CSV table of C-alpha atoms in Angstrom, one decimal:
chain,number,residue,atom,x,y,z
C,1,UNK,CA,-87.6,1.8,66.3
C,2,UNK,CA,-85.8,0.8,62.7
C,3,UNK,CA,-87.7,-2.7,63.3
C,4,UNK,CA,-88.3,-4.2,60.0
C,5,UNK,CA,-91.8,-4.7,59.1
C,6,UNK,CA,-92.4,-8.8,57.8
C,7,UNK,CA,-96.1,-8.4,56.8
C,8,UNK,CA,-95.9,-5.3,55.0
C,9,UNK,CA,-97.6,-6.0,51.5
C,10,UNK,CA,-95.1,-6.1,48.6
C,11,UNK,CA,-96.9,-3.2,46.4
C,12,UNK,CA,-94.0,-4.0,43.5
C,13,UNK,CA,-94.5,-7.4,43.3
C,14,UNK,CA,-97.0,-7.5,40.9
C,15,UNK,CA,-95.4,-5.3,38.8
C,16,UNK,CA,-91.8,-7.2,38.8
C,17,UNK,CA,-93.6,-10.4,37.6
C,18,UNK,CA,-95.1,-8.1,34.5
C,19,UNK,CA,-91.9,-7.1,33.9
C,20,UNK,CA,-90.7,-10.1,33.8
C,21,UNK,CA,-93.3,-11.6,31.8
C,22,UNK,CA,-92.5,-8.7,29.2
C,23,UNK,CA,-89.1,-9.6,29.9
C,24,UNK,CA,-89.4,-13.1,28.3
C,25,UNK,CA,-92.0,-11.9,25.7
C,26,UNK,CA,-89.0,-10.0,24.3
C,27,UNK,CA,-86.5,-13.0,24.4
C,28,UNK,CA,-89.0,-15.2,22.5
C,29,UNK,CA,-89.9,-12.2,20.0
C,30,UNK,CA,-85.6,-12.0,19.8
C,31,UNK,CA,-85.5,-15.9,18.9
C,32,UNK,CA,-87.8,-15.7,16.5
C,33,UNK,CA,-86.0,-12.6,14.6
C,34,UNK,CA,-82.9,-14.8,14.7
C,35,UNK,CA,-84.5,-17.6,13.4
C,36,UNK,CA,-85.7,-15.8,10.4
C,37,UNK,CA,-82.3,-14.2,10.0
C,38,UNK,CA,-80.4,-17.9,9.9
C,39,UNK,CA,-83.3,-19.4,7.4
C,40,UNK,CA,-82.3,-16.6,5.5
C,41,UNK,CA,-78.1,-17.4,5.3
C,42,UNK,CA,-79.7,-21.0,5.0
C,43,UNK,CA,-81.3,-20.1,1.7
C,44,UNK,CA,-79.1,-18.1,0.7
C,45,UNK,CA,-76.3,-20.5,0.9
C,46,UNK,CA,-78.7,-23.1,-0.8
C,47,UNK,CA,-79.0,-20.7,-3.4
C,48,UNK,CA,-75.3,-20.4,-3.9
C,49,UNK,CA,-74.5,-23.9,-4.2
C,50,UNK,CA,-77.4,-24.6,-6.8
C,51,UNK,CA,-75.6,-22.1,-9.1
C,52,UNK,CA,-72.1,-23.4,-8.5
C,53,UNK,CA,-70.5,-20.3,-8.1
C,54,UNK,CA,-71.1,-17.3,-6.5
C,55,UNK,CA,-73.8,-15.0,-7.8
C,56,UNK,CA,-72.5,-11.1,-7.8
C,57,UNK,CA,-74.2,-9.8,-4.9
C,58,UNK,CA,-73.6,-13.1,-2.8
C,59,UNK,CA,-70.9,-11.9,-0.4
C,60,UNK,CA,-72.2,-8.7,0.1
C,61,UNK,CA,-75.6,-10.3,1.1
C,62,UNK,CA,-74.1,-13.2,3.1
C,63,UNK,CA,-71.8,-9.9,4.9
C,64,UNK,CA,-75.0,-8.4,6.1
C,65,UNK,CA,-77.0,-11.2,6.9
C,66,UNK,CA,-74.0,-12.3,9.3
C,67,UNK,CA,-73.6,-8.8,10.8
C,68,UNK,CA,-77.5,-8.5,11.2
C,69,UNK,CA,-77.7,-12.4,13.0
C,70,UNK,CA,-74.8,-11.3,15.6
C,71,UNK,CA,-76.8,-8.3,16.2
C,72,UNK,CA,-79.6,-10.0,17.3
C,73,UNK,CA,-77.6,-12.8,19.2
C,74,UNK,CA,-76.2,-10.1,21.4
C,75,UNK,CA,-79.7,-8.3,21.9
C,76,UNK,CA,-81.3,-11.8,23.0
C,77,UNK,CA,-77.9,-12.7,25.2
C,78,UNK,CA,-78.7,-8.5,27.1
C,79,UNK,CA,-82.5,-8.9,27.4
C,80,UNK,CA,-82.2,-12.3,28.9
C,81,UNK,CA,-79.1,-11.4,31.3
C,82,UNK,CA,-82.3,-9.0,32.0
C,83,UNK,CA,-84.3,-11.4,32.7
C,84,UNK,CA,-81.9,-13.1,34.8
C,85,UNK,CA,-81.2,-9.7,37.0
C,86,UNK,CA,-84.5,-9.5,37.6
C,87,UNK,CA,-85.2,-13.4,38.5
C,88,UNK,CA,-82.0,-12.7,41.4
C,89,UNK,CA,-83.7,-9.5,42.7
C,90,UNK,CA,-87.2,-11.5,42.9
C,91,UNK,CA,-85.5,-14.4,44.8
C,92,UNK,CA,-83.7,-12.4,46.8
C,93,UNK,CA,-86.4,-10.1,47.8
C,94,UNK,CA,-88.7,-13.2,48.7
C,95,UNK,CA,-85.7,-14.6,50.6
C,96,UNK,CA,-85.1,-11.1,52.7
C,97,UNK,CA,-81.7,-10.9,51.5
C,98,UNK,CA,-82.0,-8.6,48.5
C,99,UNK,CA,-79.2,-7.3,46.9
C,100,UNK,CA,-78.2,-4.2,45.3
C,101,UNK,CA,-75.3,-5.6,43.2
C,102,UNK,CA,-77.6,-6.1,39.9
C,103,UNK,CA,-75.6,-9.4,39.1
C,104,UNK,CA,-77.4,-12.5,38.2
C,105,UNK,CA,-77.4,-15.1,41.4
C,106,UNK,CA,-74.4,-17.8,41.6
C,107,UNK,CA,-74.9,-20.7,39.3
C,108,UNK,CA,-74.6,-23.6,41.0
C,109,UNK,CA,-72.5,-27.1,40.7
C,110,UNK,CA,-71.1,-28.2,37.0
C,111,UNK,CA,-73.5,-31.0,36.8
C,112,UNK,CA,-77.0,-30.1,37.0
C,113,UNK,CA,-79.0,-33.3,38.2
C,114,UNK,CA,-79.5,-32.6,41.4
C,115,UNK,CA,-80.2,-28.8,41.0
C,116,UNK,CA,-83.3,-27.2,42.9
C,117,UNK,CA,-86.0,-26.3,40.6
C,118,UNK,CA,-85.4,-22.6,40.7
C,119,UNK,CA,-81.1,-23.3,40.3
C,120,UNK,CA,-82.0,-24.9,37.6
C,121,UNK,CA,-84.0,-22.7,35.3
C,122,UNK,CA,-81.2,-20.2,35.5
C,123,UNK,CA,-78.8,-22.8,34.3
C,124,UNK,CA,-81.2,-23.1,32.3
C,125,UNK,CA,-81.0,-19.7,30.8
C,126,UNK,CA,-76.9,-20.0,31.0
C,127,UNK,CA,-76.9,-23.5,29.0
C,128,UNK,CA,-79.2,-21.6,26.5
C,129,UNK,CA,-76.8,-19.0,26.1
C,130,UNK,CA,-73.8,-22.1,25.4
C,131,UNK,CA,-76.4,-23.4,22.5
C,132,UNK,CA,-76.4,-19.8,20.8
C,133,UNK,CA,-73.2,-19.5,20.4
C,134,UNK,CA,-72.8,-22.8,18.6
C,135,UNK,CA,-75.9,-22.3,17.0
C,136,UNK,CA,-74.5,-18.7,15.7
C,137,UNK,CA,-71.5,-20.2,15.0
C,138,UNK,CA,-70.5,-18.9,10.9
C,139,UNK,CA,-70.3,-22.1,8.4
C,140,UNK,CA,-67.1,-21.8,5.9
C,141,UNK,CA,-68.7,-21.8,2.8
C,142,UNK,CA,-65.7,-22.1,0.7
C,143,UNK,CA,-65.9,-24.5,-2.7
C,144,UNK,CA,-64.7,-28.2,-1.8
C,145,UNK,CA,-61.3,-27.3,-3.7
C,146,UNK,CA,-60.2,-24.5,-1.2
C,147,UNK,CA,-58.9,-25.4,2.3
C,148,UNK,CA,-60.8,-24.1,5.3
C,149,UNK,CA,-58.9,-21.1,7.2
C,150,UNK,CA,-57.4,-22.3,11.0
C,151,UNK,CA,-59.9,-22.8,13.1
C,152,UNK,CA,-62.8,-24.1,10.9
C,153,UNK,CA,-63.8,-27.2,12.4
C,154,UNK,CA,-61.0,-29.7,12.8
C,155,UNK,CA,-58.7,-27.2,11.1
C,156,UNK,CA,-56.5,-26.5,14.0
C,157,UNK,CA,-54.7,-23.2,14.6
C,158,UNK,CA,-51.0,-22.7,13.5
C,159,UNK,CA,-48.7,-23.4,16.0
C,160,UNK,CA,-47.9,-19.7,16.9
C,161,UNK,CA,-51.8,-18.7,17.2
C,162,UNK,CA,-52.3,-16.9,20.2
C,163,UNK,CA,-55.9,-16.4,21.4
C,164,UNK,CA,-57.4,-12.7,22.3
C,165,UNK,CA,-58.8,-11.4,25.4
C,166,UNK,CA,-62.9,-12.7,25.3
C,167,UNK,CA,-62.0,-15.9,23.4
C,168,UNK,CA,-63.7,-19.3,24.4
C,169,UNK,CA,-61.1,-22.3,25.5
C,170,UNK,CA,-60.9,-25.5,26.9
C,171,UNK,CA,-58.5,-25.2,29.9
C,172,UNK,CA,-57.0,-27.7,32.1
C,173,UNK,CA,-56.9,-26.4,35.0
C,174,UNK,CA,-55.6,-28.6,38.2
C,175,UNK,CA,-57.8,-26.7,41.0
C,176,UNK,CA,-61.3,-26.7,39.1
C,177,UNK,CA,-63.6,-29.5,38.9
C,178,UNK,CA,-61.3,-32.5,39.7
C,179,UNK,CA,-58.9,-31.9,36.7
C,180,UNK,CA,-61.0,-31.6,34.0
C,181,UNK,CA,-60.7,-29.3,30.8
C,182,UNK,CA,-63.2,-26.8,31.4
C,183,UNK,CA,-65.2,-24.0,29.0
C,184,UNK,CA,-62.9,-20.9,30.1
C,185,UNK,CA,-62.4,-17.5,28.7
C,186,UNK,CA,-59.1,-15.8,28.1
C,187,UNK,CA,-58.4,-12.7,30.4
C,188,UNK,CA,-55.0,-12.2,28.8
C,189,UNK,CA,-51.9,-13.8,26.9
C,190,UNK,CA,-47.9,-12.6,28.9
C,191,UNK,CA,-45.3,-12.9,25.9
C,192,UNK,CA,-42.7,-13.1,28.5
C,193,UNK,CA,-43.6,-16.3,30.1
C,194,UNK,CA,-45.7,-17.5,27.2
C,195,UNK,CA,-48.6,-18.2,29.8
C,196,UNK,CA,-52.3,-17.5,29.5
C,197,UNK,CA,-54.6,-16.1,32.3
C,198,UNK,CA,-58.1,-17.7,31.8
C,199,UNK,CA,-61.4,-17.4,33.9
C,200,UNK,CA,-63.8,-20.1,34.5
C,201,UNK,CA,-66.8,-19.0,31.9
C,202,UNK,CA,-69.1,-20.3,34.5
C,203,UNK,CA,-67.9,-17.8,37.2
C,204,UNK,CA,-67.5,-15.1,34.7
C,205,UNK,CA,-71.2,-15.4,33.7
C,206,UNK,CA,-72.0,-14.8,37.1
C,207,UNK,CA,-70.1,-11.5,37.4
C,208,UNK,CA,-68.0,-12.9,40.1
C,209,UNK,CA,-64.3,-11.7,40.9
C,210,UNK,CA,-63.2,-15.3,39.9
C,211,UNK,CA,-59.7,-15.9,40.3
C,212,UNK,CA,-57.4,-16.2,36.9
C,213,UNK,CA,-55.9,-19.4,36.1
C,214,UNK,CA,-52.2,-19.2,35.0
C,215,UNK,CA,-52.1,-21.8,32.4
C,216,UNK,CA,-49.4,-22.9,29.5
C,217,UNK,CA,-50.1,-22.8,26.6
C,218,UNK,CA,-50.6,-26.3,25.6
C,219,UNK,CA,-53.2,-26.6,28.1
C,220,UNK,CA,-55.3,-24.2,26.7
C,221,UNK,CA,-57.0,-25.0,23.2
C,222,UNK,CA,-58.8,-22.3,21.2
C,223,UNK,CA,-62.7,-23.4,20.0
C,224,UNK,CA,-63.4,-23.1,16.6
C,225,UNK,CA,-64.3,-20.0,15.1
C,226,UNK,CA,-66.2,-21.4,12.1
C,227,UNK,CA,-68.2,-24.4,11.6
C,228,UNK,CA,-67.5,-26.9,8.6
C,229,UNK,CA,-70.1,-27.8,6.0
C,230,UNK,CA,-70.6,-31.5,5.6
C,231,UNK,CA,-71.8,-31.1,2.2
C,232,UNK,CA,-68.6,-29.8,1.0
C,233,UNK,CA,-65.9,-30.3,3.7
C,234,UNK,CA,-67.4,-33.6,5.4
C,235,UNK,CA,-63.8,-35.2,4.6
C,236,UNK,CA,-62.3,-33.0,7.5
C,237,UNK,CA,-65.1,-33.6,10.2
C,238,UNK,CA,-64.5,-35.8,13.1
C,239,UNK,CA,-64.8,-39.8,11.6
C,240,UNK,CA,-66.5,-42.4,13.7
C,241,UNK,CA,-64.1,-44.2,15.7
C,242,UNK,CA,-61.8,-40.9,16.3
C,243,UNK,CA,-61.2,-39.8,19.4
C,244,UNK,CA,-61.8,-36.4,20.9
C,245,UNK,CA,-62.9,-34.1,23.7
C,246,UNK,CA,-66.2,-32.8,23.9
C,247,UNK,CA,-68.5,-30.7,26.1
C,248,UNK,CA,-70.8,-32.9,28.5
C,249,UNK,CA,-74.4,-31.6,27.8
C,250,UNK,CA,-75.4,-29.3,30.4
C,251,UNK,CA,-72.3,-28.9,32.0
C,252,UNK,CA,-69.4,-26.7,31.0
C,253,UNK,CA,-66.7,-29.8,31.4
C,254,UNK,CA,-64.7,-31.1,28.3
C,255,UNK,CA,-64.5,-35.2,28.7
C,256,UNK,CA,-62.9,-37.8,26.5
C,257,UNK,CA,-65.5,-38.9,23.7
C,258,UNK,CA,-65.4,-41.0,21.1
C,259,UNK,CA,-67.3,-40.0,17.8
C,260,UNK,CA,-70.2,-41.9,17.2
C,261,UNK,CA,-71.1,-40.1,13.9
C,262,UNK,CA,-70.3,-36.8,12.2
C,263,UNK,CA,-73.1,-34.1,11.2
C,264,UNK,CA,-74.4,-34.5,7.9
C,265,UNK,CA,-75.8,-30.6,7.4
C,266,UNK,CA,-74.0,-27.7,9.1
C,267,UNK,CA,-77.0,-27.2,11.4
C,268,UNK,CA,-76.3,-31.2,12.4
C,269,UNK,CA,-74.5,-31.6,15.9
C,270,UNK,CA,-71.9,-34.3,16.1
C,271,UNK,CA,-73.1,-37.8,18.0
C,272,UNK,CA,-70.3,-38.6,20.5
C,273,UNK,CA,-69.7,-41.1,23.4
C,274,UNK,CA,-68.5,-40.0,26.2
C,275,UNK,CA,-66.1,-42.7,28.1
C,276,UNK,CA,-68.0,-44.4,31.3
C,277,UNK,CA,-67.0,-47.2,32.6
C,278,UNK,CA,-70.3,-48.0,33.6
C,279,UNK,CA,-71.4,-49.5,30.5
C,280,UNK,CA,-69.8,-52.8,28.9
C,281,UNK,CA,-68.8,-51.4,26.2
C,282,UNK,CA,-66.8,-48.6,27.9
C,283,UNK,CA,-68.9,-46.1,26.4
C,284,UNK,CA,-72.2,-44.1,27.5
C,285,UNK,CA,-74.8,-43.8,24.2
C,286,UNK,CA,-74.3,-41.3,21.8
C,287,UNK,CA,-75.2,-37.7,22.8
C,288,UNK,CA,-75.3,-34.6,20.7
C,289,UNK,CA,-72.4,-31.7,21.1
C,290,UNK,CA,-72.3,-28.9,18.5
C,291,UNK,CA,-68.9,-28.6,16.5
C,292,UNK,CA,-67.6,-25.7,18.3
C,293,UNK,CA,-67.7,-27.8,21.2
C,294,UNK,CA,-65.5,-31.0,20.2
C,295,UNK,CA,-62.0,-31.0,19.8
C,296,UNK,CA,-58.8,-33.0,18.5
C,297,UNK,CA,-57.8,-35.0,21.9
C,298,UNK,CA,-54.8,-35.2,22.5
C,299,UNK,CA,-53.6,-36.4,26.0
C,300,UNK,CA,-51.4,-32.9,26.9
C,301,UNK,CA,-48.3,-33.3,29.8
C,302,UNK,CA,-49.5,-30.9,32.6
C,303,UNK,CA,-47.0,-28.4,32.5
């Protein structure tokens, strides 16, 4: 009595793989939406800088087309979280250990080379959602003459800044990944001992109670907020030669780099080399990071 049945055929089976399937119909369907969304800022912008100046109804268009593209970002970041949800409940099912939690599975090691197949299509998904955000990032599309706002690219933030709850960081924390600056997410900012509380993004993602990092402030550095176009602004990206920290592809760990060369269209990542002593030269060969993803180094005291 109460024995579990092993054999019993899985009636629902079929049906979660269609849902599923729909499931990543949708996401691609999404993509392709927010494509046409972004060739439309494109040509807009394109627009705008044949004229010189900006036409009457530019802002207001540019306004919308912005609000409609982070729209659609967020509806393509729920369906495949979705898809995700669903991918957890299949593997746990097949494994026996379903459960009833609705959170996407844990998302294994930092590095992903030696990830099991199924591990690593839902890093997969979780890297994809890293590219979106720099994708979606907004270009400042100021004339050459003004001065990008704070956090535009290499602009840094004014020394008071203080990042809100939800914003993206690099945080050195000592207990995660061997000291590295990691991709973190503020919880919350104490004015009384001028400390941030971060969480690992990658745990966070995961819906896991992570444990909150108690960090100073100059171990925390806020990602840019806007991108900077090279056509007008590429005097203030990242020169060859400069040194800076930038996100590892496929992981969520900020190294040392070195620029190798700077983007030439907003849409452009930067081509950077990351330190390894491997390699005579001291460097690995060039990889691409997005600008939200590089930063000023500067080698900070742990405090």
């Amino acid at each position: 009595m109460g024995r579990k049945i092993k054999n019993r055929p899985d009636h629902g089976g079929k049906n979660q793989y269609q849902e599923l399937n729909v499931l990543l119909h949708q996401i691609q369907d999404q993509r392709v939406r927010s494509g046409q969304t972004m060739n439309s800022i494109s040509k807009l912008n394109d627009k705008n800088s044949l004229e010189q100046r900006s036409f009457p109804s530019y802002k207001t268009k540019l306004k919308s087309l912005i609000s409609n593209s982070m729209c659609e970002t967020q509806q393509e970041i729920e369906i495949i979280q979705k898809a995700l949800n669903k991918i957890s409940k299949m593997e746990n099912k097949a494994a026996g250990t379903e459960s009833t939690s609705g959170t996407a599975p844990a998302v294994p090691a930092r590095q992903a080379g030696s990830q099991q197949p199924r591990k690593a299509m839902r890093r997969g998904f979780f890297m994809t959602l890293l590219q979106q955000k720099a994708n979606q990032l907004p270009t400042w599309m100021g004339p050459k003459s003004e001065t990008p706002a704070a956090l535009t690219g290499t602009v840094p933030a004014d020394a008071t800044y203080i990042c809100n709850p939800g914003d993206d960081v690099a945080a050195l924390c000592d207990d995660v990944a061997d000291d590295n600056w990691i991709l973190a997410e503020v919880y919350l900012y104490n004015s009384n001992t001028n400390k941030y509380q971060v969480k690992d993004i990658e745990e966070d993602e995961r819906g896991e109670n992570s444990d909150k990092h108690t960090l100073s402030r100059r171990r925390v550095i806020p990602l840019p907020l806007r991108k900077l176009n090279p056509p007008t602004h590429g005097h203030l990206l990242f020169q060859p030669k400069h040194k800076v920290l930038a996100l590892y592809p496929q992981t969520t760990c900020f190294y040392p780099a070195t620029i190798h060369k700077p983007p030439e269209t907003e849409n452009d990542d930067y081509q950077v080399m990351f330190y390894d002593n491997y390699y005579a030269e001291g460097y690995a060969p060039p990889l691409p990071v997005p600008q939200r993803y590089v930063l000023d180094f500067k080698d900070k005291k742990r405090k």
